[in-house]
Tab-separated table of C-alpha atoms and ligand atoms in Angstrom:
chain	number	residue	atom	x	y	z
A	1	UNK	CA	8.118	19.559	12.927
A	2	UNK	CA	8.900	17.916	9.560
A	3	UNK	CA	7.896	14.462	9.055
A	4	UNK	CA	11.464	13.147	9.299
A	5	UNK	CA	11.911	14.646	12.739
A	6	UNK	CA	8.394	13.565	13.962
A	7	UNK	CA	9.665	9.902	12.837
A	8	UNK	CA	12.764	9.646	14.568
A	9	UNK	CA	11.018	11.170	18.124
A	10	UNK	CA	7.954	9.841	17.782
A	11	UNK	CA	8.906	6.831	20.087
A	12	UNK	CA	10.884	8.122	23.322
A	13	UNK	CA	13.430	6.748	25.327
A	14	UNK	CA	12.251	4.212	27.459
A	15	UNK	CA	11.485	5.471	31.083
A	16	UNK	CA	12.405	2.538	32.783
A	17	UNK	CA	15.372	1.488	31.414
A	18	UNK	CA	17.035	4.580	29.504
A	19	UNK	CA	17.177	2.321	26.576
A	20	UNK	CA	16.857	4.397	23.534
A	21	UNK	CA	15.630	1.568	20.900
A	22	UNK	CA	12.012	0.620	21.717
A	23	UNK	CA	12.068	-2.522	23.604
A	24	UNK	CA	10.632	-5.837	22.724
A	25	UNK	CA	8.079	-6.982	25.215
A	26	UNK	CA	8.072	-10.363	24.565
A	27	UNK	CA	5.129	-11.343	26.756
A	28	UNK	CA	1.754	-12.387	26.827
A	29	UNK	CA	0.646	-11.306	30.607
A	30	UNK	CA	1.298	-8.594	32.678
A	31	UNK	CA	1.259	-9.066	36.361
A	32	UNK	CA	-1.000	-7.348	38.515
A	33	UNK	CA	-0.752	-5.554	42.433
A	34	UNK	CA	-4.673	-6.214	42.884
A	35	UNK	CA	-7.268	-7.187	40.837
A	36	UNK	CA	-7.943	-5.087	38.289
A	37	UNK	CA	-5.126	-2.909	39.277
A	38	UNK	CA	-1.798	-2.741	36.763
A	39	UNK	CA	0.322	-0.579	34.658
A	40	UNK	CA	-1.716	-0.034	31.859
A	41	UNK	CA	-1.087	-3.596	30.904
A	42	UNK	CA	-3.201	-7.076	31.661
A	43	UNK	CA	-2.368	-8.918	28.424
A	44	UNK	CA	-0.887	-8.718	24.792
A	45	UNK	CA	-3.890	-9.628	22.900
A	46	UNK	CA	-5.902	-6.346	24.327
A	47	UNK	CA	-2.228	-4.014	24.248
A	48	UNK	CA	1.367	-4.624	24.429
A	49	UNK	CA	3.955	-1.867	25.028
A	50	UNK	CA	5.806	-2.527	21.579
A	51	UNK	CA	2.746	-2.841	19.935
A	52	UNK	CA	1.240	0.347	21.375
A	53	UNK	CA	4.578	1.952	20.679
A	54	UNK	CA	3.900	1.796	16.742
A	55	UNK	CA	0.146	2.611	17.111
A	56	UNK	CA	1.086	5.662	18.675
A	57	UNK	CA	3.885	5.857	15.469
A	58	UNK	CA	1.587	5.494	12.997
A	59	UNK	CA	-0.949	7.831	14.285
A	60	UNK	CA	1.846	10.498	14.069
A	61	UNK	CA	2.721	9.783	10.734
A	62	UNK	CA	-0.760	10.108	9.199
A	63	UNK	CA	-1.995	12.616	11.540
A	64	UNK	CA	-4.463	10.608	12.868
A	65	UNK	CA	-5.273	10.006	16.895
A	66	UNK	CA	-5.489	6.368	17.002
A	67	UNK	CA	-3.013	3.807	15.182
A	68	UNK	CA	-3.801	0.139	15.377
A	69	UNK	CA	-1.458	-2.810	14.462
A	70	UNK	CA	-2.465	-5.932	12.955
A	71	UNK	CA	-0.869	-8.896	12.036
A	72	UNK	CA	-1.399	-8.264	7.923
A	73	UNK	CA	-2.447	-5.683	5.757
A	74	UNK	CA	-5.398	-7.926	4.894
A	75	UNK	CA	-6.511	-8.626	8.649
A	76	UNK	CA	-6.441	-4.772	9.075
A	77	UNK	CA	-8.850	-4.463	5.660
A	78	UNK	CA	-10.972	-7.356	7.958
A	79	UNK	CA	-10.957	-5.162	11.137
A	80	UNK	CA	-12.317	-2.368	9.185
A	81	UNK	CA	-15.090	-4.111	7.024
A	82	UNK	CA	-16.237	-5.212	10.312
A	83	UNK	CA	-17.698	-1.632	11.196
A	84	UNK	CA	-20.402	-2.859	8.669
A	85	UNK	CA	-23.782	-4.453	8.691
A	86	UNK	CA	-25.244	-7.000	6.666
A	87	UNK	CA	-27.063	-4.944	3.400
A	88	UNK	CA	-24.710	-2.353	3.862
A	89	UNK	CA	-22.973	-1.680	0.412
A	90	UNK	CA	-19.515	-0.217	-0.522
A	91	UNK	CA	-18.419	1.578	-3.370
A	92	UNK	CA	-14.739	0.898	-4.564
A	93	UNK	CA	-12.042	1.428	-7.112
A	94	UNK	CA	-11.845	-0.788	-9.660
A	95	UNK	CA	-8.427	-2.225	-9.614
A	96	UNK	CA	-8.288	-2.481	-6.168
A	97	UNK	CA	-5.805	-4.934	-4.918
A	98	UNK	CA	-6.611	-8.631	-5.252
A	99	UNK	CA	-6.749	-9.648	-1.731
A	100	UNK	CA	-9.505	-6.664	-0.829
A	101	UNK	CA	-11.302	-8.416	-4.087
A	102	UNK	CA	-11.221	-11.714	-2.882
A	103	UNK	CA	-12.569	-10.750	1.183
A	104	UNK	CA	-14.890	-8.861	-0.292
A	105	UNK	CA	-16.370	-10.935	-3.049
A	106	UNK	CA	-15.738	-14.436	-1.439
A	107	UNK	CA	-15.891	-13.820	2.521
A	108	UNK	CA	-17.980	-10.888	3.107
A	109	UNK	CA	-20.678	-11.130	-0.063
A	110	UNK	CA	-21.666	-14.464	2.409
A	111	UNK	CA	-22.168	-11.599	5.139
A	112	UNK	CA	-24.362	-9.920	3.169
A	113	UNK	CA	-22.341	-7.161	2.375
A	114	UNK	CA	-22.365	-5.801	-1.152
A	115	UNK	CA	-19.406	-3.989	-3.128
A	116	UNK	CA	-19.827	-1.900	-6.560
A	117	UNK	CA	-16.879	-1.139	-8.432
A	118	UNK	CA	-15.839	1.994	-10.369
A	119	UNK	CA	-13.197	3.777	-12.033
A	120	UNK	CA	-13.265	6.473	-9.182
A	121	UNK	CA	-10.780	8.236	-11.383
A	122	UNK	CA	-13.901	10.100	-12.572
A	123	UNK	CA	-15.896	11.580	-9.407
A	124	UNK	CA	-18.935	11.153	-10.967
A	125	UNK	CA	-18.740	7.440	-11.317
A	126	UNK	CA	-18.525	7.570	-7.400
A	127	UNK	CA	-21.381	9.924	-7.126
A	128	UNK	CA	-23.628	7.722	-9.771
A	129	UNK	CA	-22.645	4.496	-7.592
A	130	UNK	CA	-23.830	5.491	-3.872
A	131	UNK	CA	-27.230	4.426	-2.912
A	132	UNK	CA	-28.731	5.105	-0.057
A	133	UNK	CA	-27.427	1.902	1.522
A	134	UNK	CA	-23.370	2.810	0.654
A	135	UNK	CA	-21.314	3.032	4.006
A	136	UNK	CA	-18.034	2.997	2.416
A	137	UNK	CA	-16.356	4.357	-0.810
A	138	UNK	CA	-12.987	2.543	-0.559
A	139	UNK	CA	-9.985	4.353	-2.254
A	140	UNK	CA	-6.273	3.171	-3.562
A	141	UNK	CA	-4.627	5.980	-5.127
A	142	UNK	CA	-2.225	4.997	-6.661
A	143	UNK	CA	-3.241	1.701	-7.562
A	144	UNK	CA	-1.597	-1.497	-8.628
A	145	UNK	CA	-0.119	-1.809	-11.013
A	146	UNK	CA	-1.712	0.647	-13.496
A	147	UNK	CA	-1.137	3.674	-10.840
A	148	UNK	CA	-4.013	5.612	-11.674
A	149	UNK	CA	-4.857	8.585	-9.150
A	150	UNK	CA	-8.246	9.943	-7.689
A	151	UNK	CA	-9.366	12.899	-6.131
A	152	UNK	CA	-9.243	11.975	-2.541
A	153	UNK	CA	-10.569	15.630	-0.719
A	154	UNK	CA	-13.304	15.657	-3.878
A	155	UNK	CA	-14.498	12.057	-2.708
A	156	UNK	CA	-14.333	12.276	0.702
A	157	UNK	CA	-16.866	15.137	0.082
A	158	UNK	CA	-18.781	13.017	-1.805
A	159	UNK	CA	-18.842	10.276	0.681
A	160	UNK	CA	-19.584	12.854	3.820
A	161	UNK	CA	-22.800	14.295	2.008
A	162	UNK	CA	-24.150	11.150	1.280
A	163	UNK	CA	-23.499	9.935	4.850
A	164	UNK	CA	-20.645	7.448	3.681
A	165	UNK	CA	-16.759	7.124	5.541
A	166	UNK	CA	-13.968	7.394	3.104
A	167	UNK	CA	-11.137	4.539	3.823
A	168	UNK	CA	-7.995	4.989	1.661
A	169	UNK	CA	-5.725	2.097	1.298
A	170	UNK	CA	-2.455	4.327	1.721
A	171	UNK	CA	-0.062	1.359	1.103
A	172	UNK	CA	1.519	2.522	-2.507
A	173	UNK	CA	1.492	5.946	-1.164
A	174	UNK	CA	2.985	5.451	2.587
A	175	UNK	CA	2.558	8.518	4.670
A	176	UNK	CA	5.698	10.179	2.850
A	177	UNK	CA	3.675	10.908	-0.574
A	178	UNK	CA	0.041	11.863	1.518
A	179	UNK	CA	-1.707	11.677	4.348
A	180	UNK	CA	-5.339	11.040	3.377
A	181	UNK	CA	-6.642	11.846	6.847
A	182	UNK	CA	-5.934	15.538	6.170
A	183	UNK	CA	-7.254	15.301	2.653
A	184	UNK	CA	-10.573	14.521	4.143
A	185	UNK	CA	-10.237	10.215	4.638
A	186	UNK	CA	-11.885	8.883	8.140
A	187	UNK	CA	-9.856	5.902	8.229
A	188	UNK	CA	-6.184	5.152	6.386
A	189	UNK	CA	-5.126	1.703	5.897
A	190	UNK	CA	-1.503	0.031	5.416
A	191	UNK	CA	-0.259	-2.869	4.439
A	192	UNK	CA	3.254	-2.360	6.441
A	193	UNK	CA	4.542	-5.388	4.672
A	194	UNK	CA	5.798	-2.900	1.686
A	195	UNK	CA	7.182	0.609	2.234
A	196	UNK	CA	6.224	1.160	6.100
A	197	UNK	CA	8.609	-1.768	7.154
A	198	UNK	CA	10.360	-1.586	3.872
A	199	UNK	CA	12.779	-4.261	4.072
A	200	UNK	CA	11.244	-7.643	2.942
A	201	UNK	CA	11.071	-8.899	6.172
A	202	UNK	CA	7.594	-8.573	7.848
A	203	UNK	CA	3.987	-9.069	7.224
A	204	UNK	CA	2.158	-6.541	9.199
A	205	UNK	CA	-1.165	-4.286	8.570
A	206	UNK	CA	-1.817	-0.865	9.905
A	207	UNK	CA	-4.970	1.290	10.925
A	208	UNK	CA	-5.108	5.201	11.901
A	209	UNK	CA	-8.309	7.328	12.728
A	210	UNK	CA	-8.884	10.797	13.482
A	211	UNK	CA	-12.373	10.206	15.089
A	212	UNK	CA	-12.316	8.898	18.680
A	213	UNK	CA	-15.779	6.999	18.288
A	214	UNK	CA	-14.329	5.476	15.771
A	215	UNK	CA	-11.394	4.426	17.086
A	216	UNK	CA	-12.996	2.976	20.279
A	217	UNK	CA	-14.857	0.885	17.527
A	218	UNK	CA	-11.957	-0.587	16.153
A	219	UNK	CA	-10.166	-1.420	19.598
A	220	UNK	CA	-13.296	-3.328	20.123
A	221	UNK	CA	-13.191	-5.061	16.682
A	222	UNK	CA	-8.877	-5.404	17.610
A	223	UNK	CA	-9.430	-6.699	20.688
A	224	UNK	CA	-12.417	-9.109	20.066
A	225	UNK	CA	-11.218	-10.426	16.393
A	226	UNK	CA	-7.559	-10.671	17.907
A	227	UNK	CA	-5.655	-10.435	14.442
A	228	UNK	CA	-3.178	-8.204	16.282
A	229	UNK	CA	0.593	-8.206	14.908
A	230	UNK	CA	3.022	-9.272	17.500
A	231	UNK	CA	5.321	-7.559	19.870
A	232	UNK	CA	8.784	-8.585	17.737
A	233	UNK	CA	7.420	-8.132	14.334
A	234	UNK	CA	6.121	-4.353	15.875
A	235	UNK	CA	9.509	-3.908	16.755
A	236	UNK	CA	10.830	-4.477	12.897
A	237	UNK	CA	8.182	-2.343	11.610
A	238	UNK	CA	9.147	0.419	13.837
A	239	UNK	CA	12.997	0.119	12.957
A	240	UNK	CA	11.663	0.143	9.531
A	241	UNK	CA	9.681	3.514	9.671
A	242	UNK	CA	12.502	5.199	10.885
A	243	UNK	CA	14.336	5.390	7.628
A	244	UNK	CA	11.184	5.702	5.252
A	245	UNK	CA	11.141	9.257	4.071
A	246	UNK	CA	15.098	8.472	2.879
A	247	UNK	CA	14.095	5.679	1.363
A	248	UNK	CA	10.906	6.543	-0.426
A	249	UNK	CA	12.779	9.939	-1.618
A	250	UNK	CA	15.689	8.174	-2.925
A	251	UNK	CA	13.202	5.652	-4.747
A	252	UNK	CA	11.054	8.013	-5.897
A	253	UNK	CA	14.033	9.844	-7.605
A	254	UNK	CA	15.185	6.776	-9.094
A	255	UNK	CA	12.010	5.664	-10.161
A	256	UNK	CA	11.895	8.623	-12.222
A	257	UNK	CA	15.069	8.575	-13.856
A	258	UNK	CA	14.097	4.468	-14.994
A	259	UNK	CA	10.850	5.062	-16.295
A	260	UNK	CA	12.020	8.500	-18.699
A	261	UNK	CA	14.900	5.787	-19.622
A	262	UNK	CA	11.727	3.404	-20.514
A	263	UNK	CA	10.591	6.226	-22.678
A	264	UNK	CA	13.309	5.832	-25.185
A	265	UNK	CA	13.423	2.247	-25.586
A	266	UNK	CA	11.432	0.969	-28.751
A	267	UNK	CA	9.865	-2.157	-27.139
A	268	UNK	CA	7.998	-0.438	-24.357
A	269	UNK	CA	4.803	0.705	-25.336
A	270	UNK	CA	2.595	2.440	-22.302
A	271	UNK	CA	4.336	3.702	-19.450
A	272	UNK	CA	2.238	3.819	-16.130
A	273	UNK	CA	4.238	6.379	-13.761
A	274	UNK	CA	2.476	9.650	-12.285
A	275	UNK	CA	5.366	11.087	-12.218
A	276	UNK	CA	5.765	11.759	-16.072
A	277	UNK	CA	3.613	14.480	-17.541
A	278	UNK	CA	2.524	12.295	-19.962
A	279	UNK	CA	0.553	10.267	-16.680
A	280	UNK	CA	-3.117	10.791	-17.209
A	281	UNK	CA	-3.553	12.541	-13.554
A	282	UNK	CA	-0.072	13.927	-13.431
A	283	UNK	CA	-1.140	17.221	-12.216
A	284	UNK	CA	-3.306	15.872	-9.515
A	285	UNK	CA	-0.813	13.538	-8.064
A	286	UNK	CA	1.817	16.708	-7.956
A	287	UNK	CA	-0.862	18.405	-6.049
A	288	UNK	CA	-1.794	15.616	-3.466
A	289	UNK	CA	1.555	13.839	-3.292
A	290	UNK	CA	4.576	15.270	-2.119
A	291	UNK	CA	6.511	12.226	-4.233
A	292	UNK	CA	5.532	9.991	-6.800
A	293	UNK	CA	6.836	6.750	-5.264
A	294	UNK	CA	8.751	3.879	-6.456
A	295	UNK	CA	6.726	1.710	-8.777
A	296	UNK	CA	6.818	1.916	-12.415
A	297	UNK	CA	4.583	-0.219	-14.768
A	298	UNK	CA	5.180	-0.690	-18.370
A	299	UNK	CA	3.970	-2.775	-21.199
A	300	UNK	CA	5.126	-4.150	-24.495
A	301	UNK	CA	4.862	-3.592	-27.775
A	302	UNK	CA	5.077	-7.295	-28.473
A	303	UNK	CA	1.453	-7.816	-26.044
A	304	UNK	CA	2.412	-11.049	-24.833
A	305	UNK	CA	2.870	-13.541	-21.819
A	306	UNK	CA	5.950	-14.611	-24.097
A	307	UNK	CA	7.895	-11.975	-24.250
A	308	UNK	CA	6.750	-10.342	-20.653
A	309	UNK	CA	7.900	-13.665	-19.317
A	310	UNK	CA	11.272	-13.400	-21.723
A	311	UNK	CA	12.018	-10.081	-19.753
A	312	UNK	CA	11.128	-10.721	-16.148
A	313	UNK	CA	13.200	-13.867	-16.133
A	314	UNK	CA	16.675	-11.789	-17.878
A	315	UNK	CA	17.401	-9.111	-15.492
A	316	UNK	CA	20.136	-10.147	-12.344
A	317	UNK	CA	19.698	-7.097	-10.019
A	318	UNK	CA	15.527	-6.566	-10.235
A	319	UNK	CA	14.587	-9.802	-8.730
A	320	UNK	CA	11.280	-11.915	-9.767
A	321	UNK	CA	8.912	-11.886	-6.625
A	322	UNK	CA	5.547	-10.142	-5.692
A	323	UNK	CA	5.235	-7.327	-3.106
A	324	UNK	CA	6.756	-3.923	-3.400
A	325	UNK	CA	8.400	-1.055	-1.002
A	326	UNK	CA	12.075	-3.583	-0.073
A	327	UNK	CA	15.645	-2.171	-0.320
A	328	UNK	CA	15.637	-5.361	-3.252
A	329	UNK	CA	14.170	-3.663	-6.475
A	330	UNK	CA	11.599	-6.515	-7.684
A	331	UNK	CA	10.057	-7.300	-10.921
A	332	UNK	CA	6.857	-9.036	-11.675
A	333	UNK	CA	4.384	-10.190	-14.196
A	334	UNK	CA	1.368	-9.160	-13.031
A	335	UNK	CA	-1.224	-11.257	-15.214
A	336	UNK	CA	0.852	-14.288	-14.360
A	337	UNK	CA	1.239	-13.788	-10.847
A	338	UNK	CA	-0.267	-10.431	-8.658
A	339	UNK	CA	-2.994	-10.436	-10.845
A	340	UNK	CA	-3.011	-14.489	-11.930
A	341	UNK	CA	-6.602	-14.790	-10.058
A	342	UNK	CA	-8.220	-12.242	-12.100
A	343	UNK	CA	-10.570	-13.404	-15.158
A	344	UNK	CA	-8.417	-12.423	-18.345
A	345	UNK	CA	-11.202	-10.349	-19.358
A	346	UNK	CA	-11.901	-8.319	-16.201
A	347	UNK	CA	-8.135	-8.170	-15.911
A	348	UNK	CA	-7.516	-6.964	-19.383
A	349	UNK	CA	-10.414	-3.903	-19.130
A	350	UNK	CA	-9.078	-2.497	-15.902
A	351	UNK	CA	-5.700	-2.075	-18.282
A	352	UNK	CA	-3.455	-4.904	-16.570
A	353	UNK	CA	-2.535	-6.081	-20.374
A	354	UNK	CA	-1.129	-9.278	-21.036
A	355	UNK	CA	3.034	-7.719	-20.991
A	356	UNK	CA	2.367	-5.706	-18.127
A	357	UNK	CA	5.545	-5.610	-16.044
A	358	UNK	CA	5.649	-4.116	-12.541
A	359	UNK	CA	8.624	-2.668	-11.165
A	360	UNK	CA	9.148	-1.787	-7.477
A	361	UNK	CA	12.376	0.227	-7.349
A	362	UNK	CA	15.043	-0.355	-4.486
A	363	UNK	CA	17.475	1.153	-2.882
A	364	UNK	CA	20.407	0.301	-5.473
A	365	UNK	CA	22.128	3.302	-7.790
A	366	UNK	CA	19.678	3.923	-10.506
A	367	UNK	CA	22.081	3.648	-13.379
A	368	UNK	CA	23.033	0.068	-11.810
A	369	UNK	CA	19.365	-1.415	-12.353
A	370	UNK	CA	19.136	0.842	-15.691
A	371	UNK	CA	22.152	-1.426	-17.273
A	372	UNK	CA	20.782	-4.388	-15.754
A	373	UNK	CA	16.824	-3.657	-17.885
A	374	UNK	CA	19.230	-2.617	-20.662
A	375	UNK	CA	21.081	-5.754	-20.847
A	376	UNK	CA	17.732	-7.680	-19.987
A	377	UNK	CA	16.188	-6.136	-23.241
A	378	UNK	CA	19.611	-7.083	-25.369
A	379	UNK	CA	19.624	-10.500	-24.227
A	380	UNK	CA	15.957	-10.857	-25.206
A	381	UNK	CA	16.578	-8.978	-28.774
A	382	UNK	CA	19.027	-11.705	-29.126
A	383	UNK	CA	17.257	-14.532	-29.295
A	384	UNK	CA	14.452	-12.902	-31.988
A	385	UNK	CA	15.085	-14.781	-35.144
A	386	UNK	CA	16.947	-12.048	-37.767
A	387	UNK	CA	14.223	-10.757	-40.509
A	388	UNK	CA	14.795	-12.630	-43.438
B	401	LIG	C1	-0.019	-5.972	-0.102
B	401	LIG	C2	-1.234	-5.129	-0.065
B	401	LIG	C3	-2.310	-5.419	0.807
B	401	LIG	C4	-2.332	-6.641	1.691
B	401	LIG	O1	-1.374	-6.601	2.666
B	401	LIG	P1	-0.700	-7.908	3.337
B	401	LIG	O2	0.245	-7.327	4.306
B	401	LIG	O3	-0.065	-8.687	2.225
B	401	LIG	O4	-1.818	-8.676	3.972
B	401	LIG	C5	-3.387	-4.537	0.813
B	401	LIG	N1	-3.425	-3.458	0.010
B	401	LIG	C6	-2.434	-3.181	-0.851
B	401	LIG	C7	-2.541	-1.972	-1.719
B	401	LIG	C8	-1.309	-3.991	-0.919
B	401	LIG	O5	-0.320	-3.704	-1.787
């Protein structure tokens, strides 16, 4: 079956009932005929019907065995850093997303956990950085905002002979660019906040595994951490999967179309979509995507907090918040706010440049948000004092 069929049948009718939307088990206990003895259920914390109902979804999706849902896409990063040891050691991509920075750097360094770094768009960075000691190489691809691409079947090699697990944070992807488990991944990550749920409207974090071991390992970590997302917001996340392979297609095209239009206008400078052929790993991301996904990152020619801040505040349609994957197309200025925590240095080296502006394309016509950057870049043309 094609992915948009396994979507829409992945959940069936409910037994009970007939009712052909999943329903919302709004409960926290489940009663019980004898001790011990019960319908699968005892109480929402260890598994709740709803919930279960989008583990089972998501497992589909990435062609995994075992989904789990958690209340963020940082507390499922947490659930999964908790398969390690103190001294173990993780090697990561460089621009990985700020809030897998921060848990690393300020919660688990105390845990004696250690993480290196790397541009893992080069495969031998990843194979200088493991010691003997590295448990983890930890993937984004593409990441945020600069959307570069790795090799995900190359490093999973890597990782395998060297006794490592390769997690990919699948969240800019979603399971309708790639599915990392069959590219070689042991464990896929989401934050369903952005193009799972895809409406601006829940926080919610995703796991999936192929390997049964390891998915009893998570349960436990699930179960005994307790950051599990709740039976109403698994509800909205399911309605939201439904529609995601029309939506990501249909932002993926337009995404396109707006950053080629970016490509003729004088006061962009670098363009940051792997769509283009002028993207540095174009040809890999046409080989392991089957899209190239809705965000577009540009900068200016005028390198400044000025005039990025001039832009992001002229536009009417893309609106200025953080987070990515809505129906809303959003704008943002990453040094002042995704990436505000980030030293200007460190932020600067790993290419997030002072005018870098992050699009995340919506679900509006694509000539609509194309006047509204047009008439954005006019009114800030405007106010430029004429050349004497
Ligand atoms: C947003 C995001 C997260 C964190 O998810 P939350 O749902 O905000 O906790 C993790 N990884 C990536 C790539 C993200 O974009």
């Amino acid at each position: 079956m094609n992915l948009e069929t396994k979507i829409i049948h992945a959940i069936g009718v409910d037994e009970q009932t007939g009712a052909i939307s999943v329903p919302i088990y709004q409960t926290s206990t489940f009663v019980q005929e004898l001790p011990g003895v019960n319908k699968g259920f005892d109480y929402s914390r260890s598994n709740n019907p709803t919930r279960q109902g989008l583990e089972e979804l998501i497992a589909v999706l990435e062609n995994g065995t075992r989904g789990f849902a958690f209340g963020s896409g940082l507390a499922a990063i947490d659930a999964v850093i908790k398969l390690l040891n103190a001294g173990d050691e993780v090697v990561a991509v460089d621009d990985i997303y700020g809030g897998t920075y921060r848990i690393f750097t300020q919660i688990y360094s105390g845990f004696g956990i250690k993480i290196n770094f790397v541009d893992t768009t080069d495969v031998t960075n990843v194979v200088d950085a493991i010691t003997p000691k590295t448990k983890f190489v930890w993937l984004e691809t593409p990441t945020n905002p600069t959307l570069k691409i790795s090799d995900i079947s190359e490093i999973a090699k890597i990782a395998h002979a060297n006794n490592a697990l390769l997690i990919v944070d699948n969240t800019f992807a979603s399971p309708a660019l790639q599915n990392p488990l069959d590219l070689g991944a042991d464990i896929v990550i989401h934050s369903a906040t952005k193009y799972l749920s895809g409406h601006s409207d829940v926080i919610a974090g995703l796991v999936v595994v192929k390997d049964e071991e390891l998915g009893e390992k998570i349960k436990l970590i699930q179960n005994s951490s307790g950051g599990i997302l709740g039976p109403f917001d698994s509800w909205l996340t399911i309605r939201g999967i439904q529609t995601l392979p029309l939506r990501v297609e249909k932002q993926s095209e337009s995404a396109l179309k707006i950053a080629s239009w970016l490509q003729k206008r004088d006061e962009v400078d670098k363009i940051y979509y792997p769509g283009l052929s002028t993207h540095h790993n174009h040809l890999l991301a046409k080989k392991q995507q089957r899209l190239f996904g809705g965000v577009v990152s540009f900068t200016l020619k005028e390198d400044t907090f000025e005039s990025a801040t001039k832009l992001v505040s002229s536009t009417e349609l893309f609106k200025l918040a953080e987070s990515l994957g809505g129906t809303k197309s959003l704008i943002c200025h990453c040094a002042q706010m995704t990436h505000a925590s980030v030293p200007s240095e460190k932020r600067r080296a790993s290419g997030v440049q002072d005018s870098l502006v992050r699009l995340s394309i919506g679900l509006e016509n694509s000539d609509d948000l194309i006047t509204d950057l047009e008439e954005a870049f006019e009114k800030i043309n405007q106010q430029k004092p004429a050349l004497a």
